[in-house]
Amino acid sequence: MREVVHEMFSEEQIKEKIVEIAEQINKKYGNEALHVIGVLKGSIFFLTELTKHLTMPVTLDFIAAGSYGDGTVSSGSLSVDKDLDDEIDDLHCLVVEDIVDTGNTLSKIRKMLTARNPASIEFCALLDKPDRRETQVDVEYTGFVIPDEFVVGYGLDYAQRYRNLPYIGSLEWIED
Ligand code: IMP
Ligand code: MG
């Protein structure tokens, strides 16, 4: 079995899209301080590029949570491997995720973080696969809406590989 990556969005297209998202966020928050929470590990490329374009005072924290093992099918249950370092009560929070697929991960993260009384909480995802949604979840800022294909690159992995690709591509498995 061979794996082939077919480019879907170039590094340039991704960067342009991220600037657009940052402009929406800058407009929404003005000079209000924003606490940006990255969902490890998939969001890190997106988060670093996005926050470079934010103009309000920004603080960062990370949570490691997900519903994927080493495969491509969501297990449905959320595991929190690393919690936030800091409390979020009274902070305006923006949770940054690589992709919304079934919606299970973000809806569980939303529930968990909302219970900690932030001043506000919004969600941002670089990619959205709406065809696979199982749980309805509000994502205020979305980059690209994509069909039901497994994608890698720009932080997204398959069995922890491909995260460092500078572009996003769909992964195809070919029988030799
Ligand atoms: P959800 O809980 O099904 O919405 O899954 C969200 C998580 O699944 C994301 O944070 C990704 O880590 C992972 N995921 C979903 N779709 C893909 C994909 O196409 N490529 C790589 N990871 C994916
Ligand atoms: Mg993830």
JSON list of C-alpha atoms and ligand atoms in Angstrom, two decimals, residues 39-43 65-68 71-78 97-109 127 129 132-135 137 146-153 155-159 163 169-171, ligand 1:
[
{"chain": "A", "resi": 39, "resn": "VAL", "atom": "CA", "xyz": [-6.01, 22.45, 20.22]},
{"chain": "A", "resi": 40, "resn": "LEU", "atom": "CA", "xyz": [-2.79, 20.40, 19.98]},
{"chain": "A", "resi": 41, "resn": "LYS", "atom": "CA", "xyz": [-1.26, 19.27, 17.81]},
{"chain": "A", "resi": 42, "resn": "GLY", "atom": "CA", "xyz": [-3.10, 19.91, 14.55]},
{"chain": "A", "resi": 43, "resn": "SER", "atom": "CA", "xyz": [-3.78, 23.62, 15.09]},
{"chain": "A", "resi": 65, "resn": "ALA", "atom": "CA", "xyz": [-7.64, 16.91, 23.24]},
{"chain": "A", "resi": 66, "resn": "GLY", "atom": "CA", "xyz": [-9.00, 14.80, 20.46]},
{"chain": "A", "resi": 67, "resn": "SER", "atom": "CA", "xyz": [-11.18, 11.91, 19.47]},
{"chain": "A", "resi": 68, "resn": "TYR", "atom": "CA", "xyz": [-8.81, 10.27, 17.01]},
{"chain": "A", "resi": 71, "resn": "GLY", "atom": "CA", "xyz": [-6.69, 5.83, 12.28]},
{"chain": "A", "resi": 72, "resn": "THR", "atom": "CA", "xyz": [-9.00, 7.99, 10.21]},
{"chain": "A", "resi": 73, "resn": "VAL", "atom": "CA", "xyz": [-12.29, 7.24, 11.97]},
{"chain": "A", "resi": 74, "resn": "SER", "atom": "CA", "xyz": [-13.35, 9.29, 14.98]},
{"chain": "A", "resi": 75, "resn": "SER", "atom": "CA", "xyz": [-13.64, 7.22, 18.15]},
{"chain": "A", "resi": 76, "resn": "GLY", "atom": "CA", "xyz": [-16.35, 9.55, 19.45]},
{"chain": "A", "resi": 77, "resn": "SER", "atom": "CA", "xyz": [-14.97, 9.98, 22.96]},
{"chain": "A", "resi": 78, "resn": "LEU", "atom": "CA", "xyz": [-12.87, 12.98, 23.98]},
{"chain": "A", "resi": 97, "resn": "GLU", "atom": "CA", "xyz": [-8.72, 23.96, 15.74]},
{"chain": "A", "resi": 98, "resn": "ASP", "atom": "CA", "xyz": [-7.37, 22.48, 12.51]},
{"chain": "A", "resi": 99, "resn": "ILE", "atom": "CA", "xyz": [-10.57, 20.87, 11.23]},
{"chain": "A", "resi": 100, "resn": "VAL", "atom": "CA", "xyz": [-14.18, 20.28, 12.23]},
{"chain": "A", "resi": 101, "resn": "ASP", "atom": "CA", "xyz": [-15.22, 16.82, 11.12]},
{"chain": "A", "resi": 102, "resn": "THR", "atom": "CA", "xyz": [-17.92, 15.04, 13.15]},
{"chain": "A", "resi": 103, "resn": "GLY", "atom": "CA", "xyz": [-18.02, 18.07, 15.48]},
{"chain": "A", "resi": 104, "resn": "ASN", "atom": "CA", "xyz": [-17.63, 15.80, 18.51]},
{"chain": "A", "resi": 105, "resn": "THR", "atom": "CA", "xyz": [-14.28, 17.22, 19.61]},
{"chain": "A", "resi": 106, "resn": "LEU", "atom": "CA", "xyz": [-15.23, 20.90, 19.47]},
{"chain": "A", "resi": 107, "resn": "SER", "atom": "CA", "xyz": [-18.65, 20.43, 21.03]},
{"chain": "A", "resi": 108, "resn": "LYS", "atom": "CA", "xyz": [-17.07, 18.64, 23.98]},
{"chain": "A", "resi": 109, "resn": "ILE", "atom": "CA", "xyz": [-14.33, 21.25, 24.28]},
{"chain": "A", "resi": 127, "resn": "LEU", "atom": "CA", "xyz": [-11.10, 23.46, 7.58]},
{"chain": "A", "resi": 129, "resn": "LYS", "atom": "CA", "xyz": [-16.04, 18.87, 6.55]},
{"chain": "A", "resi": 132, "resn": "ARG", "atom": "CA", "xyz": [-19.51, 14.22, 8.27]},
{"chain": "A", "resi": 133, "resn": "ARG", "atom": "CA", "xyz": [-21.16, 16.22, 11.05]},
{"chain": "A", "resi": 134, "resn": "GLU", "atom": "CA", "xyz": [-22.67, 14.15, 13.88]},
{"chain": "A", "resi": 135, "resn": "THR", "atom": "CA", "xyz": [-22.87, 16.87, 16.52]},
{"chain": "A", "resi": 137, "resn": "VAL", "atom": "CA", "xyz": [-21.33, 22.87, 16.75]},
{"chain": "A", "resi": 146, "resn": "ILE", "atom": "CA", "xyz": [-14.05, 20.69, 1.99]},
{"chain": "A", "resi": 147, "resn": "PRO", "atom": "CA", "xyz": [-15.71, 17.48, 0.80]},
{"chain": "A", "resi": 148, "resn": "ASP", "atom": "CA", "xyz": [-15.52, 14.23, 2.76]},
{"chain": "A", "resi": 149, "resn": "GLU", "atom": "CA", "xyz": [-11.87, 13.43, 2.06]},
{"chain": "A", "resi": 150, "resn": "PHE", "atom": "CA", "xyz": [-9.06, 12.72, 4.49]},
{"chain": "A", "resi": 151, "resn": "VAL", "atom": "CA", "xyz": [-6.62, 15.62, 4.38]},
{"chain": "A", "resi": 152, "resn": "VAL", "atom": "CA", "xyz": [-3.08, 16.08, 5.68]},
{"chain": "A", "resi": 153, "resn": "GLY", "atom": "CA", "xyz": [-0.52, 18.86, 5.90]},
{"chain": "A", "resi": 155, "resn": "GLY", "atom": "CA", "xyz": [-0.59, 20.64, 10.93]},
{"chain": "A", "resi": 156, "resn": "LEU", "atom": "CA", "xyz": [-2.96, 17.82, 9.99]},
{"chain": "A", "resi": 157, "resn": "ASP", "atom": "CA", "xyz": [-1.64, 14.30, 10.30]},
{"chain": "A", "resi": 158, "resn": "TYR", "atom": "CA", "xyz": [-2.20, 10.73, 9.35]},
{"chain": "A", "resi": 159, "resn": "ALA", "atom": "CA", "xyz": [-0.74, 8.54, 12.15]},
{"chain": "A", "resi": 163, "resn": "ARG", "atom": "CA", "xyz": [2.00, 17.62, 9.70]},
{"chain": "A", "resi": 169, "resn": "GLY", "atom": "CA", "xyz": [-3.67, 17.76, 0.41]},
{"chain": "A", "resi": 170, "resn": "SER", "atom": "CA", "xyz": [-6.03, 14.79, 0.31]},
{"chain": "A", "resi": 171, "resn": "LEU", "atom": "CA", "xyz": [-4.49, 11.44, 1.14]},
{"chain": "B", "resi": 1, "resn": "IMP", "atom": "P1", "xyz": [-14.19, 15.67, 15.06]},
{"chain": "B", "resi": 1, "resn": "IMP", "atom": "O1", "xyz": [-14.31, 15.46, 16.52]},
{"chain": "B", "resi": 1, "resn": "IMP", "atom": "O2", "xyz": [-14.66, 14.47, 14.27]},
{"chain": "B", "resi": 1, "resn": "IMP", "atom": "O3", "xyz": [-14.77, 16.94, 14.55]},
{"chain": "B", "resi": 1, "resn": "IMP", "atom": "O4", "xyz": [-12.65, 15.61, 14.75]},
{"chain": "B", "resi": 1, "resn": "IMP", "atom": "C1", "xyz": [-11.83, 16.63, 14.82]},
{"chain": "B", "resi": 1, "resn": "IMP", "atom": "C2", "xyz": [-10.41, 16.12, 14.84]},
{"chain": "B", "resi": 1, "resn": "IMP", "atom": "O5", "xyz": [-10.24, 14.96, 14.02]},
{"chain": "B", "resi": 1, "resn": "IMP", "atom": "C3", "xyz": [-9.50, 17.16, 14.27]},
{"chain": "B", "resi": 1, "resn": "IMP", "atom": "O6", "xyz": [-8.97, 17.96, 15.28]},
{"chain": "B", "resi": 1, "resn": "IMP", "atom": "C4", "xyz": [-8.43, 16.35, 13.59]},
{"chain": "B", "resi": 1, "resn": "IMP", "atom": "O7", "xyz": [-7.39, 16.11, 14.50]},
{"chain": "B", "resi": 1, "resn": "IMP", "atom": "C5", "xyz": [-9.07, 15.05, 13.25]},
{"chain": "B", "resi": 1, "resn": "IMP", "atom": "N1", "xyz": [-9.44, 14.98, 11.82]},
{"chain": "B", "resi": 1, "resn": "IMP", "atom": "C6", "xyz": [-10.67, 15.03, 11.28]},
{"chain": "B", "resi": 1, "resn": "IMP", "atom": "N2", "xyz": [-10.63, 14.96, 9.96]},
{"chain": "B", "resi": 1, "resn": "IMP", "atom": "C7", "xyz": [-9.33, 14.87, 9.62]},
{"chain": "B", "resi": 1, "resn": "IMP", "atom": "C8", "xyz": [-8.63, 14.79, 8.35]},
{"chain": "B", "resi": 1, "resn": "IMP", "atom": "O8", "xyz": [-9.20, 14.80, 7.26]},
{"chain": "B", "resi": 1, "resn": "IMP", "atom": "N3", "xyz": [-7.28, 14.74, 8.45]},
{"chain": "B", "resi": 1, "resn": "IMP", "atom": "C9", "xyz": [-6.60, 14.74, 9.62]},
{"chain": "B", "resi": 1, "resn": "IMP", "atom": "N4", "xyz": [-7.21, 14.83, 10.81]},
{"chain": "B", "resi": 1, "resn": "IMP", "atom": "C10", "xyz": [-8.56, 14.88, 10.81]}
]
